[in-house]
Short mmCIF file of C-alpha atoms and ligand atoms in Angstrom, two decimals:
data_model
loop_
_atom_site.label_atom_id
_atom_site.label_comp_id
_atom_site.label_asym_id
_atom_site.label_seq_id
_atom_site.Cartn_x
_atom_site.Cartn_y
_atom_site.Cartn_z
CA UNK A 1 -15.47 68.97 -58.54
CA UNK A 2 -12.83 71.61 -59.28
CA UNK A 3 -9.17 70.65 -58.69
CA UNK A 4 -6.73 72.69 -56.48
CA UNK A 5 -4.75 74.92 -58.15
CA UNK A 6 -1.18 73.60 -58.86
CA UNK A 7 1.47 75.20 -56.03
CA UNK A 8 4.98 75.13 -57.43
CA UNK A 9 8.04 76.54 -56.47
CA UNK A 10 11.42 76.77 -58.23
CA UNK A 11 14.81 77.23 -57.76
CA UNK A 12 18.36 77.33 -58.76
CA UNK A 13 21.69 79.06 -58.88
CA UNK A 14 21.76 82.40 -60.69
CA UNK A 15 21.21 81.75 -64.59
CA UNK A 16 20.38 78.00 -64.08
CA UNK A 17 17.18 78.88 -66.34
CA UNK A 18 14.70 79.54 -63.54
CA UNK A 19 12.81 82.37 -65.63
CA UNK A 20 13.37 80.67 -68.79
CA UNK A 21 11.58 77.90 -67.96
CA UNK A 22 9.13 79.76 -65.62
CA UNK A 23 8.08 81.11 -69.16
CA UNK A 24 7.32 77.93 -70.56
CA UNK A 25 5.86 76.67 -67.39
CA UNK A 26 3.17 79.49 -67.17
CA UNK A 27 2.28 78.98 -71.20
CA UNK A 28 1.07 75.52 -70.79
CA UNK A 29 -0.15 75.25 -67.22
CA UNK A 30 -1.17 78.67 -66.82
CA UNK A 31 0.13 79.56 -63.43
CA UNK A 32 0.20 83.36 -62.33
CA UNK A 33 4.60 83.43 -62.54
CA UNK A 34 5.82 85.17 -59.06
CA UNK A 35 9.48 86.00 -59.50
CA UNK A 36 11.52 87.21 -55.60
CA UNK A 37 14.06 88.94 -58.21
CA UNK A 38 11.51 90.52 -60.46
CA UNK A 39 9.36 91.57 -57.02
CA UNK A 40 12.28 93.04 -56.15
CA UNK A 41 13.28 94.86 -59.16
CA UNK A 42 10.17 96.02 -59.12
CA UNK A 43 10.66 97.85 -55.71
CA UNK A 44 13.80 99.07 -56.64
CA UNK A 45 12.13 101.25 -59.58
CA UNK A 46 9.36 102.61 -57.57
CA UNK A 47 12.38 104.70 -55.75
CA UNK A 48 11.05 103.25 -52.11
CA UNK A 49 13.50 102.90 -49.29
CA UNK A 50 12.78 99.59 -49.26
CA UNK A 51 14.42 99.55 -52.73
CA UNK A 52 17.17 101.45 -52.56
CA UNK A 53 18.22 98.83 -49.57
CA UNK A 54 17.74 95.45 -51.75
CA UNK A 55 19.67 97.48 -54.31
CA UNK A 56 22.56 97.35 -52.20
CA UNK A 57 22.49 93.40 -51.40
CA UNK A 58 21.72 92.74 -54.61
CA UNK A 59 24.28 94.44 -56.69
CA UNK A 60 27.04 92.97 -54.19
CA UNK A 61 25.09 89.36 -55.21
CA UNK A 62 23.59 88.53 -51.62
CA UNK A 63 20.72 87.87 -50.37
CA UNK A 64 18.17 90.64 -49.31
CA UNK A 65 17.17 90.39 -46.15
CA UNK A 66 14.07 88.72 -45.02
CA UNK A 67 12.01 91.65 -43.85
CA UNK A 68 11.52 92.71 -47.10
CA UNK A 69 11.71 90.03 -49.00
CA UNK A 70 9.33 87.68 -46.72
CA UNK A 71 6.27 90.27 -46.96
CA UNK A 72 6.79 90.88 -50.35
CA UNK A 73 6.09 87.21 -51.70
CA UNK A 74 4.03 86.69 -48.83
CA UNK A 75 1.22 89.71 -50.20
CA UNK A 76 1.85 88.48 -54.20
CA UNK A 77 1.10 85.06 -53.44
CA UNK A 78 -2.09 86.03 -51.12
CA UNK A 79 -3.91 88.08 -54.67
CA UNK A 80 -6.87 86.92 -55.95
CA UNK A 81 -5.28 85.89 -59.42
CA UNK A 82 -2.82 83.49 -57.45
CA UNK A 83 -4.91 81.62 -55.41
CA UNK A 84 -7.50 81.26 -58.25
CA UNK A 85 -5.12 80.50 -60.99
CA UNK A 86 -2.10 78.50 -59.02
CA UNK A 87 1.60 79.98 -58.86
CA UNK A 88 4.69 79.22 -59.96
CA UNK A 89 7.46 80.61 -57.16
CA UNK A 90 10.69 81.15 -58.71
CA UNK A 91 13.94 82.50 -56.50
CA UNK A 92 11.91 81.71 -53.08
CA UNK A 93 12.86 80.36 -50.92
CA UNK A 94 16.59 80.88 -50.69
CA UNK A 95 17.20 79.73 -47.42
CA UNK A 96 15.69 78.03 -44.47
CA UNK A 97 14.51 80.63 -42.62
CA UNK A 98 12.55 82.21 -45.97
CA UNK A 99 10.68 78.08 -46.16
CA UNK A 100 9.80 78.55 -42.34
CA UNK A 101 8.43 81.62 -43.07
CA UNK A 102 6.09 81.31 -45.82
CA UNK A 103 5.19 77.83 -44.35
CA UNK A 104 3.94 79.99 -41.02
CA UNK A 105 2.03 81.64 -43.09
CA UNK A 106 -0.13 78.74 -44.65
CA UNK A 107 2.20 78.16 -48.26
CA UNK A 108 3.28 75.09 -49.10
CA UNK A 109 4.47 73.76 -52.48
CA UNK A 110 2.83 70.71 -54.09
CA UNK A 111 6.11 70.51 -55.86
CA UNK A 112 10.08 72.12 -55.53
CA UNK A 113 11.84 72.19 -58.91
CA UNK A 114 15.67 72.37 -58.55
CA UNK A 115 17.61 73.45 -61.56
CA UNK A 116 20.75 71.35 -61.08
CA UNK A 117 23.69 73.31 -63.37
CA UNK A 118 27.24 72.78 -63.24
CA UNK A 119 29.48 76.43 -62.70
CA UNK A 120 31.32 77.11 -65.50
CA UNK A 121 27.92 77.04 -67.60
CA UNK A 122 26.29 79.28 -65.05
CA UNK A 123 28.72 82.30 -65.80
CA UNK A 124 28.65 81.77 -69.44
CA UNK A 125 24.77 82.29 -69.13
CA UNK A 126 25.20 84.83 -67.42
CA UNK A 127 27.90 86.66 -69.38
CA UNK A 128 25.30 86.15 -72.08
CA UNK A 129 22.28 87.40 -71.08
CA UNK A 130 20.21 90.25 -72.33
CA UNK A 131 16.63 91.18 -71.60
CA UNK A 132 14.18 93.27 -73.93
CA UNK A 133 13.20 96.41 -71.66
CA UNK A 134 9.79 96.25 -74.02
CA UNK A 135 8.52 92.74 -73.91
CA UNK A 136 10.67 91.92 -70.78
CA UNK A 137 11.88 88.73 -72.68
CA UNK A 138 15.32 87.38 -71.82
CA UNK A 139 17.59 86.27 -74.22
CA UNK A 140 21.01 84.98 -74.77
CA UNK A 141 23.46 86.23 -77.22
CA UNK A 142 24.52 82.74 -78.21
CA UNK A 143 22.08 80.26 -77.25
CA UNK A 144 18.44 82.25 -77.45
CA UNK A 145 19.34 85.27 -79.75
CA UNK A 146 16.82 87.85 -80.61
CA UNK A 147 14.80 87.59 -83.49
CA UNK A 148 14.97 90.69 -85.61
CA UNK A 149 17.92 93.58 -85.83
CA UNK A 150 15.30 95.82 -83.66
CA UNK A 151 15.40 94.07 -80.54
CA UNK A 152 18.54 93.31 -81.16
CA UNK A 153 19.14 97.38 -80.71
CA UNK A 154 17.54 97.80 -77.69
CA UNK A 155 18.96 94.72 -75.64
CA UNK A 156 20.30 95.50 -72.09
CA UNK A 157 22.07 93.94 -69.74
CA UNK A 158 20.88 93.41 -66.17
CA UNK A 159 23.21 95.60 -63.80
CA UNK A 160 23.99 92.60 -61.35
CA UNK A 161 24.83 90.15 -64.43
CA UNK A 162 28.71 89.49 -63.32
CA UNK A 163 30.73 86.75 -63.13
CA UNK A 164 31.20 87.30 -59.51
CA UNK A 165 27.25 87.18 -59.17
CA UNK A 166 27.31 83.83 -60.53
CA UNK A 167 30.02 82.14 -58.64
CA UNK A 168 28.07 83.63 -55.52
CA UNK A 169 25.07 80.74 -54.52
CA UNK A 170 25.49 77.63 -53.32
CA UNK A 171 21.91 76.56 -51.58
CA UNK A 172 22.82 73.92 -49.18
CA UNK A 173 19.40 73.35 -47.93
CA UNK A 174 16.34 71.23 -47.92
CA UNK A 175 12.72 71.14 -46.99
CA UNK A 176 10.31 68.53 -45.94
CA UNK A 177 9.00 69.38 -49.51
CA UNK A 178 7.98 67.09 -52.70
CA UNK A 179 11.31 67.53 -53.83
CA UNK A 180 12.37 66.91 -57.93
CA UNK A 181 15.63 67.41 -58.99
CA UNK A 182 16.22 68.40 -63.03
CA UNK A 183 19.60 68.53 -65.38
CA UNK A 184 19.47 71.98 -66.49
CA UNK A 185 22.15 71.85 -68.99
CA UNK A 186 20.56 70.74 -71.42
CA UNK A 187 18.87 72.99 -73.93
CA UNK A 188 15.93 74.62 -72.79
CA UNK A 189 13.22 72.28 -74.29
CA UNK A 190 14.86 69.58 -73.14
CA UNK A 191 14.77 71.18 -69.66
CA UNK A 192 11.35 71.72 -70.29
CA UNK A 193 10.43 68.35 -71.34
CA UNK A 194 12.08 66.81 -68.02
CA UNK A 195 9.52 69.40 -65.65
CA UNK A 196 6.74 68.67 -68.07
CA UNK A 197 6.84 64.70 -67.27
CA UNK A 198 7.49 65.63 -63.58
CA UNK A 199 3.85 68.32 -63.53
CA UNK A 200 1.79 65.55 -65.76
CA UNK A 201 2.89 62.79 -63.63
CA UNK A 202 1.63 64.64 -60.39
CA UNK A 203 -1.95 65.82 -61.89
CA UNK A 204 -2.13 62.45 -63.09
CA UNK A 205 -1.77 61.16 -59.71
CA UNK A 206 -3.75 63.34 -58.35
CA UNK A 207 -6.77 62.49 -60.50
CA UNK A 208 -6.01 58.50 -59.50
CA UNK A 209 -6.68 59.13 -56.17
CA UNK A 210 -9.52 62.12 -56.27
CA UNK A 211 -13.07 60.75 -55.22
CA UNK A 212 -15.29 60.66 -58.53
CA UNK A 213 -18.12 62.23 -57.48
P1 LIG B 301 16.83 86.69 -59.37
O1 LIG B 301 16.19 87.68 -60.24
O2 LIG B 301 16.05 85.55 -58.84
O3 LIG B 301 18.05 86.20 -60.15
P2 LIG B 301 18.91 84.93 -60.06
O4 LIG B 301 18.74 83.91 -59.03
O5 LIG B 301 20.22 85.56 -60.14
O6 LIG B 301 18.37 84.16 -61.27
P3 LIG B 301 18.44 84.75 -62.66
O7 LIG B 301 17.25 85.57 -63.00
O8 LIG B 301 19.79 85.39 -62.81
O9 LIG B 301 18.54 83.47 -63.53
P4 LIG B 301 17.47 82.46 -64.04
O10 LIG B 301 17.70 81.17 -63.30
O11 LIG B 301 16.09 83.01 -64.07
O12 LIG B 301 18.04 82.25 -65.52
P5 LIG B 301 17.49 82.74 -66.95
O13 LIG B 301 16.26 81.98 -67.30
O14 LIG B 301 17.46 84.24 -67.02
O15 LIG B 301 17.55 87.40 -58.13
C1 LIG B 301 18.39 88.54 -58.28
C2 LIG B 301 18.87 88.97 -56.90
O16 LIG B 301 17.73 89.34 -56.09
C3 LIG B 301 19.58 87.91 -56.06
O17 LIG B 301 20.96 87.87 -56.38
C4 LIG B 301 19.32 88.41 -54.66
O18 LIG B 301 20.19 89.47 -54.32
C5 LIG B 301 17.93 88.96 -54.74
N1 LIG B 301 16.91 87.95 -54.40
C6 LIG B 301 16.09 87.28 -55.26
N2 LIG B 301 15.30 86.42 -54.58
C7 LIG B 301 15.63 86.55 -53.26
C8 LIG B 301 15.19 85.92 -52.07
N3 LIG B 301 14.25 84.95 -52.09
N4 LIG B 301 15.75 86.29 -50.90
C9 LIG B 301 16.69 87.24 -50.86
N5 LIG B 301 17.16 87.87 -51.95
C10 LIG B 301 16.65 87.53 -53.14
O19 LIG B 301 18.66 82.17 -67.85
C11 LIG B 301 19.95 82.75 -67.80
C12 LIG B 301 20.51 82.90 -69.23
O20 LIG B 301 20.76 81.61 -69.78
C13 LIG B 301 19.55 83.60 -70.21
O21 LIG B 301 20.30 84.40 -71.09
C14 LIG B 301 18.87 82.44 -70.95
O22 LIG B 301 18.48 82.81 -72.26
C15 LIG B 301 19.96 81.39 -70.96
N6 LIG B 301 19.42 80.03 -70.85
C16 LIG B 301 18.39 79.62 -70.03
N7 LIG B 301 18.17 78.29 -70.17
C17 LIG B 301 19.10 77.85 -71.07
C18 LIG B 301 19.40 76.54 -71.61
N8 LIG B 301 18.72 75.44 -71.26
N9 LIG B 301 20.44 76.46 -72.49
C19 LIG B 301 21.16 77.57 -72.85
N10 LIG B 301 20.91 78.83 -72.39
C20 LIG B 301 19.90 78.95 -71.49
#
């Protein structure tokens, strides 16, 4: 019999390597990749109202307000390729009230990653950062640099990418969730490898104690 899909959420400070690693998540364990910050870029280009207002928060580096955000996540993670495939939650929840929330509505996590990063390498990533507007790849001038002078040329910077952005978060939180905590400065292999144990482990457990029928 068919396992569950895996159910994973992660999170971290601004440019603790959430999408970075989402990216290397998703290639091997081929989770559909729901990003709260790309959701919400997303609504900021269609030109809704509801965009224009998360524009606001998020340029100033806070947190949009639940009403929008909540629904939003809420409808991505309810498609068909989500609950078929698994999902990967990355920038959700940010507080307590946004857990509560998608808990009411029937989501739980079989695991919460936390990307544990210390400050002063959190604005240096930042600082650094540049995303393809073609491929939607992100980059880092110094420690993930694009591959040919092309992309190169058509790098941009995302408009909230400021040092004040990144001094901004400080989740003081928890959850009655599987909680794993993982050093994020480290490169991002080595990041990798650490949430790679941490998934095999759990599928491995869960195959232990599956009924073979
Ligand atoms: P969101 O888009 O989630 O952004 P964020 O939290 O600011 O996270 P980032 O995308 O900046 O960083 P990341 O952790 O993905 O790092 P990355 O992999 O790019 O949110 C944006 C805004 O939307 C929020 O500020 C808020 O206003 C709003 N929002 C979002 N979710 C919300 C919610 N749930 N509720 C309310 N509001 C919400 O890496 C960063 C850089 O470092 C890259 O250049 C990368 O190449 C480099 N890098 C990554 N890993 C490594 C490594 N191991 N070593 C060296 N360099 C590395």
């Amino acid at each position: 019999k068919a396992e569950p899909p895996l159910k994973i959420m992660i999170s971290g400070a601004p440019a603790s390597g959430k999408g970075t690693q989402c990216e290397l998540i998703t290639q091997k364990y081929g989770l559909v990749h729901i990003s709260a910050g790309d959701l919400l870029r997303a609504e900021i280009a269609s030109g809704s109202g509801n965009g224009k207002l998360a524009k606001e928060y998020m340029e100033k580096g806070q947190l949009v307000p639940d009403e929008i955000v909540v629904m939003m996540v809420k409808d991505r993670l309810s498609q068909t390729d989500s609950q078929q495939n698994g999902w990967l939650l990355d920038g959700y929840p940010r507080s307590s009230s946004q857990a509560t929330a998608l808990k009411g509505f029937g989501f739980q996590p079989d695991l919460f990653i936390v990307l544990e990063v210390p400050e002063d390498i959190l604005i240096e990533r930042v600082v650094g950062r540049r995303l393809d507007p073609v491929t939607g790849k992100i980059y880092h001038l110094k420690y993930s640099p694009p591959e040919t002078e092309e992309i190169a040329a058509r790098l941009t910077q995302r408009f909230d990418d400021t040092e004040e952005k990144a001094k901004s978060h400080a989740a003081k939180w928890s959850f009655d969730y599987c909680i794993i905590q993982i050093k994020g400065n480290r490169s991002k292999e080595e990041v990798f490898a650490q949430i790679d144990t941490a998934l095999s482990q759990m599928l491995q457990q869960r195959n232990n104690t599956s009924p073979s029928s």
